[in-house]
Amino acid sequence: MYLETRWPDERSPSYERAKSACKLAADGYASLVDAREAFVTAAIAASILD
């Protein structure tokens, strides 16, 4: 998973939320839409996306 292996060293609370949301969605326990939103939010916070 990109969040665990390739993410910048600085980890924010939004990173932790995204990691959790993506794991839950991958296991079928959460919405893919919510996981995507959390991932995008964390990526913006980490300056991966503008």
C-alpha atoms as a PDB file:
ATOM      1  CA  MET A   1       0.000   0.000   0.000  1.00  0.00           C
ATOM      2  CA  TYR A   2       1.376   3.390  -1.024  1.00  0.00           C
ATOM      3  CA  LEU A   3       0.495   4.917   2.341  1.00  0.00           C
ATOM      4  CA  GLU A   4       2.755   2.462   4.144  1.00  0.00           C
ATOM      5  CA  THR A   5       5.681   2.153   1.748  1.00  0.00           C
ATOM      6  CA  ARG A   6       6.113   5.351  -0.245  1.00  0.00           C
ATOM      7  CA  TRP A   7       4.599   8.168   1.825  1.00  0.00           C
ATOM      8  CA  PRO A   8       6.859  11.051   2.898  1.00  0.00           C
ATOM      9  CA  ASP A   9       8.390  10.673   6.348  1.00  0.00           C
ATOM     10  CA  GLU A  10       6.311  13.460   7.862  1.00  0.00           C
ATOM     11  CA  ARG A  11       3.035  11.878   8.948  1.00  0.00           C
ATOM     12  CA  SER A  12       0.058  14.060   9.881  1.00  0.00           C
ATOM     13  CA  PRO A  13      -3.266  13.174  11.516  1.00  0.00           C
ATOM     14  CA  SER A  14      -4.798  13.211   8.016  1.00  0.00           C
ATOM     15  CA  TYR A  15      -2.260  10.526   7.019  1.00  0.00           C
ATOM     16  CA  GLU A  16      -3.384   8.314   9.904  1.00  0.00           C
ATOM     17  CA  ARG A  17      -7.052   8.814   8.972  1.00  0.00           C
ATOM     18  CA  ALA A  18      -6.332   7.971   5.335  1.00  0.00           C
ATOM     19  CA  LYS A  19      -4.361   4.851   6.229  1.00  0.00           C
ATOM     20  CA  SER A  20      -7.172   3.623   8.443  1.00  0.00           C
ATOM     21  CA  ALA A  21      -9.913   4.484   5.941  1.00  0.00           C
ATOM     22  CA  CYS A  22      -8.083   2.774   3.075  1.00  0.00           C
ATOM     23  CA  LYS A  23      -7.465  -0.400   5.085  1.00  0.00           C
ATOM     24  CA  LEU A  24     -11.111  -0.546   6.130  1.00  0.00           C
ATOM     25  CA  ALA A  25     -12.305   0.027   2.565  1.00  0.00           C
ATOM     26  CA  ALA A  26      -9.929  -2.614   1.196  1.00  0.00           C
ATOM     27  CA  ASP A  27     -11.352  -5.098   3.693  1.00  0.00           C
ATOM     28  CA  GLY A  28     -14.926  -4.143   2.755  1.00  0.00           C
ATOM     29  CA  TYR A  29     -15.771  -2.401   6.021  1.00  0.00           C
ATOM     30  CA  ALA A  30     -15.860   1.199   4.816  1.00  0.00           C
ATOM     31  CA  SER A  31     -16.836   3.245   1.811  1.00  0.00           C
ATOM     32  CA  LEU A  32     -14.421   3.571  -1.089  1.00  0.00           C
ATOM     33  CA  VAL A  33     -15.624   7.148  -1.517  1.00  0.00           C
ATOM     34  CA  ASP A  34     -14.690   7.961   2.077  1.00  0.00           C
ATOM     35  CA  ALA A  35     -11.295   6.270   1.665  1.00  0.00           C
ATOM     36  CA  ARG A  36     -10.587   8.262  -1.490  1.00  0.00           C
ATOM     37  CA  GLU A  37     -11.572  11.514   0.193  1.00  0.00           C
ATOM     38  CA  ALA A  38      -9.302  10.755   3.157  1.00  0.00           C
ATOM     39  CA  PHE A  39      -6.424   9.821   0.831  1.00  0.00           C
ATOM     40  CA  VAL A  40      -6.768  13.013  -1.218  1.00  0.00           C
ATOM     41  CA  THR A  41      -6.907  15.130   1.946  1.00  0.00           C
ATOM     42  CA  ALA A  42      -3.723  13.485   3.268  1.00  0.00           C
ATOM     43  CA  ALA A  43      -1.981  13.808  -0.096  1.00  0.00           C
ATOM     44  CA  ILE A  44      -2.746  17.520  -0.227  1.00  0.00           C
ATOM     45  CA  ALA A  45      -1.473  17.937   3.345  1.00  0.00           C
ATOM     46  CA  ALA A  46       1.756  16.127   2.386  1.00  0.00           C
ATOM     47  CA  SER A  47       2.153  18.284  -0.760  1.00  0.00           C
ATOM     48  CA  ILE A  48       1.818  15.244  -3.012  1.00  0.00           C
ATOM     49  CA  LEU A  49      -1.242  16.751  -4.714  1.00  0.00           C
ATOM     50  CA  ASP A  50      -2.013  20.385  -5.274  1.00  0.00           C
END
